[in-house]
Short mmCIF file of C-alpha atoms in Angstrom, two decimals:
data_model
loop_
_atom_site.label_atom_id
_atom_site.label_comp_id
_atom_site.label_asym_id
_atom_site.label_seq_id
_atom_site.Cartn_x
_atom_site.Cartn_y
_atom_site.Cartn_z
CA MET S 1 17.97 -7.28 -50.36
CA PHE S 2 18.52 -10.61 -52.07
CA ASP S 3 21.05 -11.23 -54.81
CA GLN S 4 19.69 -11.80 -58.26
CA ASN S 5 19.46 -15.50 -59.17
CA ARG S 6 21.08 -16.68 -55.98
CA ASN S 7 18.72 -19.64 -55.65
CA ASN S 8 17.71 -19.99 -59.25
CA ARG S 9 18.71 -23.42 -60.44
CA LEU S 10 16.00 -24.09 -63.02
CA PRO S 11 17.62 -25.19 -66.28
CA ASN S 12 17.20 -23.11 -69.45
CA ARG S 13 15.02 -25.88 -70.85
CA ALA S 14 11.34 -26.72 -71.23
CA GLY S 15 9.35 -27.35 -68.05
CA LEU S 16 5.70 -28.22 -67.46
CA GLY S 17 3.02 -27.49 -64.88
CA TYR S 18 2.76 -30.80 -62.99
CA LYS S 19 -0.57 -32.66 -63.16
CA PRO S 20 -0.90 -35.74 -60.89
CA GLN S 21 -2.82 -37.71 -63.54
CA HIS S 22 0.43 -37.92 -65.56
CA TYR S 23 2.60 -39.13 -62.68
CA ALA S 24 3.24 -42.63 -64.08
CA GLU S 25 4.12 -41.34 -67.56
CA ILE S 26 6.43 -38.69 -66.12
CA MET S 27 8.29 -41.21 -63.97
CA ASP S 28 8.55 -43.55 -66.96
CA ASN S 29 9.82 -41.00 -69.49
CA ALA S 30 9.21 -37.27 -69.17
CA ALA S 31 11.15 -36.23 -72.29
CA PRO S 32 11.24 -33.54 -73.57
CA VAL S 33 10.19 -32.01 -70.21
CA ARG S 34 13.23 -31.27 -67.99
CA TRP S 35 11.60 -29.71 -64.93
CA PHE S 36 8.19 -29.24 -63.29
CA GLU S 37 6.27 -26.49 -61.56
CA VAL S 38 3.64 -27.05 -58.85
CA HIS S 39 1.10 -24.71 -57.29
CA ALA S 40 2.19 -24.29 -53.68
CA GLU S 41 -1.33 -24.37 -52.23
CA ASN S 42 -2.01 -27.89 -53.56
CA TYR S 43 0.84 -29.20 -51.39
CA MET S 44 -0.13 -27.69 -48.06
CA GLY S 45 -1.97 -30.73 -46.75
CA GLN S 46 -0.49 -32.79 -43.92
CA GLY S 47 0.44 -35.87 -45.96
CA GLY S 48 -0.94 -38.47 -48.32
CA ARG S 49 -0.38 -38.93 -52.03
CA PRO S 50 0.19 -35.26 -53.02
CA LEU S 51 3.24 -34.84 -50.79
CA ALA S 52 4.59 -38.32 -51.53
CA GLN S 53 4.39 -37.68 -55.28
CA LEU S 54 5.95 -34.24 -54.96
CA ARG S 55 8.85 -35.67 -52.97
CA ALA S 56 9.43 -38.39 -55.59
CA LEU S 57 9.15 -35.85 -58.42
CA SER S 58 11.70 -33.57 -56.73
CA GLU S 59 14.16 -36.45 -56.48
CA ARG S 60 14.15 -36.78 -60.28
CA PHE S 61 13.58 -33.23 -61.56
CA PRO S 62 14.20 -29.62 -60.61
CA VAL S 63 10.90 -28.31 -59.15
CA SER S 64 9.58 -24.77 -59.10
CA VAL S 65 7.07 -23.82 -56.40
CA HIS S 66 4.57 -21.30 -57.75
CA GLY S 67 2.22 -19.69 -55.24
CA VAL S 68 -1.27 -18.59 -56.25
CA GLY S 69 -2.68 -17.51 -52.88
CA LEU S 70 -0.32 -15.16 -51.04
CA SER S 71 -2.12 -11.99 -52.19
CA ILE S 72 1.10 -9.96 -52.45
CA GLY S 73 -0.85 -7.11 -54.04
CA GLY S 74 -3.39 -7.04 -51.21
CA GLU S 75 -4.22 -3.84 -49.33
CA GLY S 76 -4.00 -5.66 -46.02
CA PRO S 77 -0.99 -7.38 -44.44
CA LEU S 78 0.22 -10.76 -45.72
CA ASP S 79 -1.45 -13.69 -43.98
CA PRO S 80 1.22 -14.84 -41.47
CA GLU S 81 -0.21 -18.37 -41.39
CA HIS S 82 -0.01 -18.67 -45.15
CA LEU S 83 3.50 -17.29 -45.23
CA ALA S 84 4.48 -19.84 -42.57
CA ARG S 85 2.99 -22.63 -44.72
CA LEU S 86 5.03 -21.42 -47.70
CA LYS S 87 8.17 -21.41 -45.59
CA HIS S 88 7.42 -24.91 -44.37
CA LEU S 89 6.93 -26.16 -47.94
CA CYS S 90 10.09 -24.44 -49.24
CA ASP S 91 12.17 -25.71 -46.30
CA TRP S 92 10.85 -29.24 -46.80
CA LEU S 93 11.27 -29.33 -50.58
CA ASN S 94 14.13 -26.88 -51.20
CA PRO S 95 12.75 -26.06 -54.66
CA ALA S 96 14.86 -24.66 -57.48
CA SER S 97 12.66 -21.58 -57.57
CA PHE S 98 9.79 -19.87 -55.74
CA SER S 99 7.48 -17.47 -57.53
CA GLU S 100 4.24 -15.56 -56.91
CA HIS S 101 2.04 -13.02 -58.71
CA LEU S 102 1.68 -9.28 -58.95
CA ALA S 103 -1.96 -9.60 -57.89
CA TRP S 104 -4.23 -9.94 -54.87
CA SER S 105 -6.58 -12.80 -54.09
CA SER S 106 -7.74 -12.33 -50.49
CA HIS S 107 -9.68 -9.58 -48.77
CA ASP S 108 -10.38 -9.68 -45.03
CA SER S 109 -11.17 -13.33 -44.42
CA ALA S 110 -12.32 -14.17 -47.97
CA PHE S 111 -10.05 -15.96 -50.47
CA LEU S 112 -11.37 -15.30 -53.98
CA ASN S 113 -9.38 -17.92 -55.95
CA ASP S 114 -8.43 -15.52 -58.75
CA LEU S 115 -5.51 -13.21 -59.51
CA LEU S 116 -7.02 -9.74 -59.12
CA PRO S 117 -5.55 -6.48 -60.44
CA LEU S 118 -4.13 -3.43 -58.68
CA PRO S 119 -3.35 0.14 -59.74
CA TYR S 120 0.25 0.99 -60.58
CA ASN S 121 1.24 4.01 -58.49
CA ALA S 122 3.49 5.02 -55.61
CA ALA S 123 1.15 3.70 -52.91
CA SER S 124 0.94 0.23 -54.52
CA LEU S 125 4.68 0.23 -55.10
CA ALA S 126 5.43 0.90 -51.42
CA ARG S 127 2.98 -1.75 -50.24
CA VAL S 128 4.00 -4.49 -52.70
CA SER S 129 7.73 -3.80 -52.07
CA ALA S 130 7.19 -4.25 -48.33
CA HIS S 131 5.32 -7.52 -48.96
CA ILE S 132 8.07 -8.86 -51.21
CA ASP S 133 10.70 -7.94 -48.61
CA GLU S 134 8.69 -9.83 -46.00
CA VAL S 135 8.37 -12.91 -48.24
CA GLN S 136 12.07 -13.00 -49.15
CA GLU S 137 13.15 -12.47 -45.55
CA THR S 138 10.79 -15.15 -44.25
CA LEU S 139 11.68 -17.72 -46.90
CA GLY S 140 15.37 -16.82 -46.88
CA ARG S 141 15.43 -16.88 -50.65
CA GLN S 142 14.89 -14.67 -53.65
CA MET S 143 11.45 -14.89 -55.22
CA LEU S 144 10.28 -14.27 -58.76
CA LEU S 145 7.24 -12.04 -59.33
CA GLU S 146 4.96 -12.68 -62.32
CA ASN S 147 3.28 -10.08 -64.53
CA PRO S 148 -0.52 -10.50 -64.59
CA SER S 149 -3.12 -10.86 -67.34
CA SER S 150 -5.17 -7.65 -67.37
CA TYR S 151 -8.75 -7.17 -68.51
CA LEU S 152 -9.19 -3.58 -67.36
CA ALA S 153 -7.27 -0.48 -66.31
CA PHE S 154 -7.32 1.72 -63.18
CA GLU S 155 -7.83 5.47 -63.25
CA ALA S 156 -5.53 5.55 -60.20
CA SER S 157 -2.59 4.11 -62.19
CA ASP S 158 0.17 6.54 -63.15
CA MET S 159 2.94 4.07 -64.01
CA GLU S 160 3.37 1.52 -66.80
CA GLU S 161 3.36 -2.10 -65.67
CA THR S 162 6.91 -2.67 -66.94
CA GLY S 163 8.23 0.36 -65.02
CA PHE S 164 6.33 -0.79 -61.92
CA LEU S 165 7.90 -4.26 -62.10
CA ALA S 166 11.37 -2.84 -62.78
CA GLU S 167 11.09 -0.59 -59.73
CA LEU S 168 9.87 -3.49 -57.54
CA ALA S 169 12.83 -5.62 -58.65
CA ALA S 170 15.26 -2.75 -58.03
CA ARG S 171 13.86 -2.02 -54.55
CA THR S 172 13.56 -5.60 -53.29
CA GLY S 173 16.10 -7.60 -55.30
CA CYS S 174 13.35 -9.96 -56.42
CA GLY S 175 13.57 -11.58 -59.84
CA LEU S 176 10.77 -11.55 -62.38
CA LEU S 177 8.72 -14.26 -64.01
CA LEU S 178 7.73 -13.11 -67.49
CA ASP S 179 4.50 -14.68 -68.71
CA VAL S 180 4.47 -13.96 -72.45
CA ASN S 181 0.89 -15.15 -72.81
CA ASN S 182 -0.12 -12.64 -70.12
CA VAL S 183 1.76 -9.95 -72.06
CA PHE S 184 -0.12 -10.84 -75.24
CA VAL S 185 -3.48 -11.02 -73.43
CA SER S 186 -3.00 -7.68 -71.59
CA ALA S 187 -1.62 -5.89 -74.67
CA THR S 188 -4.56 -7.03 -76.80
CA ASN S 189 -7.12 -6.17 -74.12
CA LEU S 190 -5.71 -2.76 -73.27
CA GLY S 191 -4.59 -1.79 -76.76
CA TYR S 192 -0.80 -1.61 -76.69
CA SER S 193 1.96 -3.40 -78.56
CA PRO S 194 3.21 -6.61 -76.90
CA GLN S 195 6.63 -6.11 -78.52
CA SER S 196 7.00 -2.65 -76.99
CA TYR S 197 6.10 -4.18 -73.59
CA ILE S 198 8.98 -6.66 -74.05
CA ASP S 199 11.26 -3.81 -75.21
CA THR S 200 10.68 -1.93 -71.95
CA PHE S 201 10.64 -5.01 -69.64
CA PRO S 202 13.73 -5.45 -67.41
CA LEU S 203 14.76 -8.69 -69.16
CA ASP S 204 17.98 -8.99 -67.11
CA LYS S 205 15.79 -9.69 -64.05
CA VAL S 206 13.86 -12.56 -65.64
CA GLY S 207 14.42 -16.00 -64.10
CA GLU S 208 11.62 -17.89 -65.84
CA ILE S 209 9.16 -17.58 -68.70
CA HIS S 210 5.55 -18.82 -68.68
CA LEU S 211 3.57 -19.88 -71.75
CA GLY S 212 -0.09 -20.83 -71.76
CA GLY S 213 -3.27 -20.89 -73.81
CA HIS S 214 -5.93 -18.17 -73.79
CA ASP S 215 -9.60 -17.91 -74.80
CA GLU S 216 -10.98 -15.32 -77.22
CA ASP S 217 -14.08 -13.24 -76.49
CA LYS S 218 -15.35 -9.74 -77.34
CA ASP S 219 -16.02 -6.83 -74.96
CA ASP S 220 -19.11 -4.57 -74.89
CA ALA S 221 -17.68 -2.46 -77.74
CA GLY S 222 -16.92 -5.52 -79.89
CA ARG S 223 -13.16 -5.30 -79.28
CA PRO S 224 -11.20 -8.53 -78.75
CA LEU S 225 -11.17 -9.59 -75.10
CA LEU S 226 -8.64 -12.36 -74.45
CA ILE S 227 -8.93 -14.46 -71.31
CA ASP S 228 -6.01 -16.24 -69.68
CA SER S 229 -7.58 -19.70 -69.38
CA HIS S 230 -4.68 -22.21 -69.53
CA GLY S 231 -7.17 -24.48 -71.21
CA HIS S 232 -5.67 -25.27 -74.62
CA GLU S 233 -2.67 -24.97 -76.94
CA ILE S 234 -0.46 -21.88 -76.84
CA ALA S 235 -1.52 -19.50 -79.64
CA ASP S 236 0.82 -18.83 -82.60
CA PRO S 237 1.27 -15.09 -81.86
CA VAL S 238 2.37 -16.04 -78.32
CA TRP S 239 5.02 -18.40 -79.76
CA ALA S 240 6.16 -15.52 -82.00
CA LEU S 241 6.33 -13.22 -78.96
CA LEU S 242 8.42 -15.87 -77.19
CA ASP S 243 10.92 -15.86 -80.09
CA TYR S 244 11.01 -12.05 -79.96
CA THR S 245 11.69 -12.21 -76.19
CA LEU S 246 14.36 -14.93 -76.33
CA GLU S 247 16.24 -13.04 -79.09
CA ARG S 248 16.62 -10.18 -76.62
CA ALA S 249 16.90 -12.04 -73.30
CA GLY S 250 18.86 -15.15 -74.30
CA PRO S 251 17.89 -18.67 -73.17
CA LEU S 252 15.69 -19.01 -70.05
CA PRO S 253 13.68 -21.72 -68.27
CA LEU S 254 10.40 -22.02 -70.24
CA LEU S 255 7.26 -23.31 -68.56
CA VAL S 256 4.21 -24.63 -70.41
CA GLU S 257 1.04 -24.16 -68.31
CA TRP S 258 -2.13 -26.15 -69.01
CA ASP S 259 -4.43 -26.20 -65.96
CA ASN S 260 -7.97 -26.67 -67.28
CA ASP S 261 -9.31 -29.42 -69.56
CA VAL S 262 -5.88 -31.04 -69.13
CA PRO S 263 -5.14 -33.26 -72.16
CA GLU S 264 -3.32 -36.58 -72.43
CA TRP S 265 0.44 -36.57 -71.85
CA PRO S 266 1.48 -36.62 -75.55
CA VAL S 267 -0.30 -33.29 -76.17
CA LEU S 268 1.59 -31.67 -73.29
CA ALA S 269 4.87 -33.26 -74.38
CA ALA S 270 4.33 -31.77 -77.87
CA GLU S 271 3.90 -28.27 -76.40
CA ALA S 272 7.08 -28.75 -74.35
CA ALA S 273 8.91 -29.93 -77.51
CA ARG S 274 7.83 -26.73 -79.25
CA ALA S 275 9.27 -24.72 -76.34
CA GLU S 276 12.53 -26.69 -76.60
CA ALA S 277 12.64 -25.93 -80.32
CA ALA S 278 12.27 -22.20 -79.58
CA LEU S 279 15.28 -22.44 -77.24
CA THR S 280 17.49 -24.12 -79.86
CA LYS S 281 17.10 -21.04 -82.10
CA VAL S 282 18.65 -18.84 -79.38
CA PRO S 283 22.44 -18.47 -79.14
CA ALA S 284 23.52 -19.59 -75.64
CA MET K 1 -11.77 2.03 -55.77
CA SER K 2 -10.71 -0.12 -52.82
CA GLN K 3 -10.22 -3.87 -52.72
CA LYS K 4 -13.18 -3.93 -50.34
CA SER K 5 -15.58 -2.56 -52.98
CA PHE K 6 -13.94 -4.76 -55.67
CA THR K 7 -14.51 -7.84 -53.49
CA LYS K 8 -18.10 -6.86 -52.72
CA ALA K 9 -18.89 -6.45 -56.42
CA LEU K 10 -17.21 -9.76 -57.29
CA LEU K 11 -19.56 -11.61 -54.94
CA ALA K 12 -22.73 -9.63 -55.74
CA PRO K 13 -23.78 -10.02 -59.37
CA ASP K 14 -26.38 -7.23 -59.14
CA LEU K 15 -23.80 -4.58 -58.25
CA PRO K 16 -22.21 -2.57 -61.09
CA ALA K 17 -18.44 -2.66 -61.66
CA PRO K 18 -16.68 -0.52 -59.02
CA ASP K 19 -15.78 3.09 -59.82
CA GLY K 20 -12.32 4.01 -61.02
CA LEU K 21 -12.00 1.19 -63.55
CA ASN K 22 -12.05 1.48 -67.34
CA ASP K 23 -11.61 -0.73 -70.39
CA GLY K 24 -8.21 0.74 -71.27
CA HIS K 25 -9.84 2.69 -74.11
CA GLY K 26 -11.56 5.33 -71.97
CA ALA K 27 -14.93 3.57 -71.61
CA PRO K 28 -16.35 1.99 -68.42
CA ALA K 29 -14.97 -1.45 -67.53
CA GLY K 30 -18.34 -3.15 -68.16
CA LYS K 31 -17.90 -6.72 -69.31
CA ARG K 32 -14.21 -6.61 -68.45
CA PHE K 33 -15.02 -6.56 -64.74
CA ALA K 34 -17.34 -9.49 -65.40
CA VAL K 35 -14.28 -11.55 -66.44
CA TYR K 36 -13.01 -11.41 -62.85
CA ARG K 37 -16.47 -12.06 -61.41
CA ASN K 38 -16.85 -15.05 -63.70
CA ASN K 39 -13.37 -16.41 -62.86
CA VAL K 40 -14.14 -16.25 -59.14
CA THR K 41 -17.61 -17.76 -59.45
CA VAL K 42 -16.85 -20.54 -61.92
CA SER K 43 -13.58 -21.61 -60.30
CA LEU K 44 -15.27 -21.93 -56.90
CA ILE K 45 -18.28 -23.78 -58.33
CA ASP K 46 -15.88 -26.15 -60.13
CA ALA K 47 -13.97 -26.74 -56.90
CA LEU K 48 -17.19 -27.58 -55.03
CA GLU K 49 -18.38 -29.88 -57.82
CA ALA K 50 -15.03 -31.71 -57.76
CA GLY K 51 -15.21 -31.97 -53.97
CA PHE K 52 -18.84 -33.16 -53.71
CA PRO K 53 -19.38 -35.42 -56.76
CA VAL K 54 -22.03 -37.64 -55.13
CA VAL K 55 -24.08 -34.65 -53.91
CA ALA K 56 -23.88 -33.30 -57.49
CA LYS K 57 -24.98 -36.64 -58.93
CA LEU K 58 -27.91 -36.93 -56.51
CA ILE K 59 -29.41 -33.52 -57.34
CA GLY K 60 -28.11 -33.13 -60.90
CA ALA K 61 -25.27 -30.95 -62.18
CA GLU K 62 -27.39 -27.90 -62.98
CA ASN K 63 -29.08 -27.82 -59.57
CA PHE K 64 -25.73 -28.39 -57.92
CA ARG K 65 -24.09 -25.49 -59.75
CA ASN K 66 -26.95 -23.13 -58.85
CA ILE K 67 -26.76 -24.11 -55.17
CA ALA K 68 -22.95 -23.90 -55.18
CA ARG K 69 -23.22 -20.35 -56.59
CA GLU K 70 -25.48 -19.36 -53.67
CA TYR K 71 -23.13 -21.01 -51.21
CA LEU K 72 -19.92 -19.36 -52.44
CA ARG K 73 -21.54 -15.92 -52.24
CA THR K 74 -22.57 -16.62 -48.65
CA GLU K 75 -19.41 -18.44 -47.65
CA PRO K 76 -16.38 -17.78 -49.87
CA PRO K 77 -13.21 -19.73 -48.98
CA ALA K 78 -11.62 -18.62 -45.73
CA SER K 79 -8.14 -19.75 -46.77
CA PRO K 80 -6.08 -20.13 -49.98
CA LEU K 81 -6.07 -23.90 -49.36
CA MET K 82 -8.82 -24.95 -51.75
CA MET K 83 -8.51 -28.52 -50.42
CA LEU K 84 -10.32 -27.21 -47.31
CA TYR K 85 -13.12 -25.37 -49.12
CA GLY K 86 -16.64 -26.60 -48.43
CA LYS K 87 -16.43 -27.47 -44.74
CA GLY K 88 -19.67 -25.54 -44.19
CA PHE K 89 -21.39 -26.86 -47.34
CA ALA K 90 -23.25 -29.64 -45.46
CA ALA K 91 -24.68 -27.14 -42.97
CA PHE K 92 -25.64 -24.81 -45.84
CA LEU K 93 -27.49 -27.65 -47.61
CA ALA K 94 -29.30 -28.48 -44.35
CA ARG K 95 -30.76 -24.96 -44.07
CA PHE K 96 -31.46 -24.48 -47.81
CA PRO K 97 -35.29 -24.64 -48.02
CA PRO K 98 -35.60 -26.04 -51.58
CA LEU K 99 -33.62 -29.11 -50.46
CA ALA K 100 -35.86 -29.92 -47.46
CA LYS K 101 -37.07 -33.17 -49.07
CA TYR K 102 -33.45 -34.34 -49.59
CA ALA K 103 -32.80 -34.56 -45.85
CA TYR K 104 -29.96 -37.06 -46.33
CA LEU K 105 -27.91 -34.73 -48.59
CA PRO K 106 -26.04 -32.90 -45.80
CA ASP K 107 -24.75 -36.22 -44.44
CA ILE K 108 -23.57 -37.24 -47.93
CA ALA K 109 -21.72 -33.90 -48.09
CA ARG K 110 -20.20 -34.62 -44.64
CA LEU K 111 -19.01 -38.01 -45.89
CA GLU K 112 -17.46 -36.49 -49.03
CA TYR K 113 -15.73 -33.81 -46.99
CA ALA K 114 -14.46 -36.47 -44.57
CA LEU K 115 -13.00 -38.41 -47.53
CA ARG K 116 -11.21 -35.26 -48.72
CA GLU K 117 -9.83 -34.47 -45.25
CA SER K 118 -8.64 -38.04 -44.94
CA TYR K 119 -6.86 -37.87 -48.32
CA HIS K 120 -4.78 -34.87 -47.17
CA ALA K 121 -4.23 -36.00 -43.56
CA ALA K 122 -0.80 -36.80 -42.15
CA ASP K 123 0.80 -40.18 -42.85
CA HIS K 124 1.40 -42.58 -39.98
CA THR K 125 3.07 -45.91 -39.31
CA PRO K 126 0.37 -48.52 -38.63
CA LEU K 127 0.65 -50.77 -35.61
CA ALA K 128 1.63 -54.36 -36.35
CA PRO K 129 -1.53 -56.51 -35.93
CA GLU K 130 0.20 -58.85 -33.46
CA ALA K 131 0.99 -55.97 -31.07
CA LEU K 132 -2.52 -56.10 -29.58
CA GLY K 133 -2.22 -59.84 -29.09
CA ARG K 134 0.87 -59.38 -26.94
CA ILE K 135 -1.06 -57.44 -24.32
CA ALA K 136 -2.05 -59.51 -21.28
CA PRO K 137 -5.86 -60.01 -21.38
CA GLY K 138 -6.20 -58.48 -17.92
CA ALA K 139 -4.47 -55.26 -19.02
CA LEU K 140 -6.40 -54.80 -22.25
CA ALA K 141 -9.21 -52.69 -20.72
CA ASP K 142 -6.72 -50.09 -19.54
CA VAL K 143 -4.89 -49.41 -22.81
CA ARG K 144 -5.54 -46.41 -25.04
CA LEU K 145 -5.28 -46.63 -28.81
CA VAL K 146 -3.79 -43.80 -30.86
CA LEU K 147 -5.70 -43.81 -34.14
CA ALA K 148 -4.54 -42.75 -37.61
CA PRO K 149 -4.71 -38.99 -38.36
CA SER K 150 -6.63 -39.89 -41.54
CA LEU K 151 -9.49 -41.57 -39.65
CA ARG K 152 -12.94 -39.89 -39.81
CA LEU K 153 -16.36 -40.90 -38.47
CA VAL K 154 -19.67 -39.98 -40.10
CA VAL K 155 -22.75 -40.86 -38.04
CA SER K 156 -26.09 -40.56 -39.80
CA PRO K 157 -29.79 -41.48 -39.45
CA TRP K 158 -29.68 -42.12 -43.22
CA PRO K 159 -28.12 -44.94 -45.27
CA VAL K 160 -25.15 -42.74 -46.22
CA HIS K 161 -22.77 -45.61 -46.89
CA ALA K 162 -25.22 -47.37 -49.20
CA LEU K 163 -26.12 -44.10 -50.97
CA TRP K 164 -22.47 -43.24 -51.52
CA LEU K 165 -21.66 -46.73 -52.84
CA TYR K 166 -24.72 -46.81 -55.08
CA ASN K 167 -23.63 -43.57 -56.74
CA LYS K 168 -19.93 -44.40 -56.95
CA ARG K 169 -19.61 -48.13 -57.68
CA GLU K 170 -21.25 -49.99 -60.51
CA GLY K 171 -23.45 -52.87 -59.36
CA ALA K 172 -23.76 -51.65 -55.75
CA PRO K 173 -27.12 -52.59 -54.21
CA LYS K 174 -29.95 -50.06 -54.04
CA PRO K 175 -30.03 -48.29 -50.65
CA VAL K 176 -32.82 -49.09 -48.21
CA ALA K 177 -33.89 -46.79 -45.37
CA MET K 178 -31.80 -47.28 -42.23
CA ALA K 179 -29.33 -45.41 -40.04
CA GLN K 180 -25.70 -45.96 -41.02
CA SER K 181 -22.41 -44.90 -39.51
CA VAL K 182 -19.28 -44.82 -41.62
CA LEU K 183 -15.61 -45.11 -40.82
CA VAL K 184 -13.43 -43.31 -43.36
CA ALA K 185 -10.04 -45.01 -43.24
CA ARG K 186 -6.96 -44.64 -45.41
CA SER K 187 -4.56 -47.51 -45.74
CA GLY K 188 -2.00 -46.17 -48.20
CA PHE K 189 -3.19 -43.11 -50.09
CA ASP K 190 -6.85 -43.73 -50.94
CA PRO K 191 -9.49 -43.22 -48.24
CA GLU K 192 -12.33 -45.74 -48.24
CA PRO K 193 -15.70 -45.56 -46.44
CA HIS K 194 -16.47 -48.66 -44.32
CA LEU K 195 -19.90 -49.43 -42.89
CA LEU K 196 -19.66 -49.68 -39.10
CA PRO K 197 -21.43 -52.39 -37.10
CA GLN K 198 -23.93 -51.37 -34.39
CA GLY K 199 -22.33 -49.28 -31.64
CA ALA K 200 -18.88 -49.13 -33.25
CA ASP K 201 -19.26 -45.40 -33.98
CA ARG K 202 -19.57 -44.60 -30.24
CA PHE K 203 -16.72 -47.00 -29.46
CA ILE K 204 -14.37 -45.37 -32.01
CA ALA K 205 -15.45 -41.85 -31.03
CA GLY K 206 -14.53 -42.82 -27.46
CA LEU K 207 -11.08 -44.00 -28.55
CA GLN K 208 -10.58 -40.79 -30.57
CA ALA K 209 -11.48 -38.79 -27.44
CA GLY K 210 -8.70 -40.60 -25.55
CA LYS K 211 -10.81 -43.08 -23.55
CA THR K 212 -9.33 -46.42 -22.51
CA LEU K 213 -10.48 -49.52 -24.39
CA GLY K 214 -12.59 -50.48 -21.36
CA ASP K 215 -14.30 -47.08 -21.08
CA ALA K 216 -14.87 -46.92 -24.87
CA CYS K 217 -16.59 -50.33 -24.69
CA GLU K 218 -18.82 -49.18 -21.84
CA SER K 219 -20.16 -46.35 -23.99
CA ALA K 220 -21.23 -48.98 -26.55
CA PRO K 221 -22.47 -52.01 -24.60
CA GLU K 222 -23.85 -53.83 -27.68
CA ILE K 223 -20.51 -53.70 -29.52
CA ASP K 224 -18.78 -56.75 -31.02
CA LEU K 225 -15.30 -55.77 -29.81
CA GLY K 226 -13.50 -58.34 -31.95
CA ALA K 227 -15.18 -57.06 -35.11
CA ALA K 228 -14.53 -53.39 -34.28
CA LEU K 229 -10.84 -53.96 -33.48
CA GLY K 230 -10.54 -56.20 -36.53
CA LEU K 231 -11.85 -53.38 -38.75
CA LEU K 232 -9.43 -50.85 -37.21
CA LEU K 233 -6.49 -53.23 -37.60
CA GLY K 234 -7.53 -54.35 -41.08
CA THR K 235 -7.71 -50.78 -42.32
CA GLN K 236 -4.32 -49.97 -40.72
CA SER K 237 -6.05 -47.37 -38.57
CA ILE K 238 -4.19 -47.89 -35.27
CA SER K 239 -0.87 -46.09 -34.83
CA GLN K 240 0.04 -46.96 -31.28
CA VAL K 241 -1.03 -48.75 -28.10
CA LYS K 242 -0.49 -46.77 -24.92
CA HIS K 243 -0.46 -48.57 -21.60
CA GLU K 244 -1.90 -46.87 -18.56
CA GLU K 245 0.90 -45.29 -16.59
CA LEU K 246 1.55 -47.05 -13.28
CA PRO K 247 0.79 -44.97 -10.19
#
């Protein structure tokens, strides 16, 4: 059992998903961005520019390591080699935060490079709790677990996602990473209110908020089908949901994610400035 | 619904969405499952296209994406380290019948993969150039050279170096048919392919296998030793000189 927020040193300010093409601009003047997040798996090589840049970045800014490949929601055991690589990276970098997803991405020997869904029930809860325990014990630090974007539902689910996450946090002592774009995407796709999701989310466990852009499509029945693409500006209703969340949770570290069709630095800086502006409306 | 059947359906477009899933409104998952299938397929195709840009340029983006789709369904990544994905792509291209007339493509893929491996390889401290000069001429044949972890060799019956340059660098000369061997070396952070002189591939492979300088030369009798060592030193590819231990 790990204490809440023991290792969490990300500031309650705007952060950005790090993209190497902006390295020179960031080192020159990153304002208004105060911290950066990197995907763990991109820094598991043996050396070269990626690790050198990450080291230099970490000397100037708080860095969050965000894993996308541990498959915590997988039916099988965690990959011991991958867990060892994560430990090596966290020991080497000593990041301000480590987070992963409520999802699976590997089956047998195949890595599928996507965050895949799982049913919310007692069996999943037991398995995911054991995986989180193993991660926290191996890394020697608390982790944050992120809520997914959902496109479909499982007949085998008998718990709400918020209750499932609250129970995981209670059992393991992990913190939560609340992605408000994922909340908006899932709520639209599955037909519930994003505000009621926030109302039932264990906000006292949240150590970081994610914001990102989504794509709009339609399903077979002509209903809106939103896709978590991280490929453009954050949508207005997601900014509104952020305000709704911060009013209830208080200030938190806010991360802007933009991973595909990455724009020039000023566009990213403008999104980060908008996140900073949302924070200034919140009483400390 | 198990993750096994979910995985199988992700990688087989003809299979329906697995049982036990719905659209959240009581209807079958339908297109909603296709979102995951599309994410998996497109993200892996994109990763391959980013990793093999010259192969993609040589056969055209549309052909490349179709072939990459076949490949990922046969050989999905074996690890979450996407930087390693595509190690078997060259071998897949070599046994892909529609590409039989592009016999040089697999070696271009090998070169591109070697460049990527080199980029992520461990750093090292290069040997000072004068260190070799300090060795007594009589002892030179018995030393072993420790080479940079980022060094890679690509040996080909095709003009792979010329083909790569022609498709990457403006104004590079048009390739002509010949066998070429390439040394991928990284001084600093950016790997660069260097054309090797005759025999130097066998010489360097010998050094990599731990042979002494003398034995490595014997496996490549036609080699210009000065030129080969000059290339290794000039690309900061030697980490260490090890003298034969005295009996």
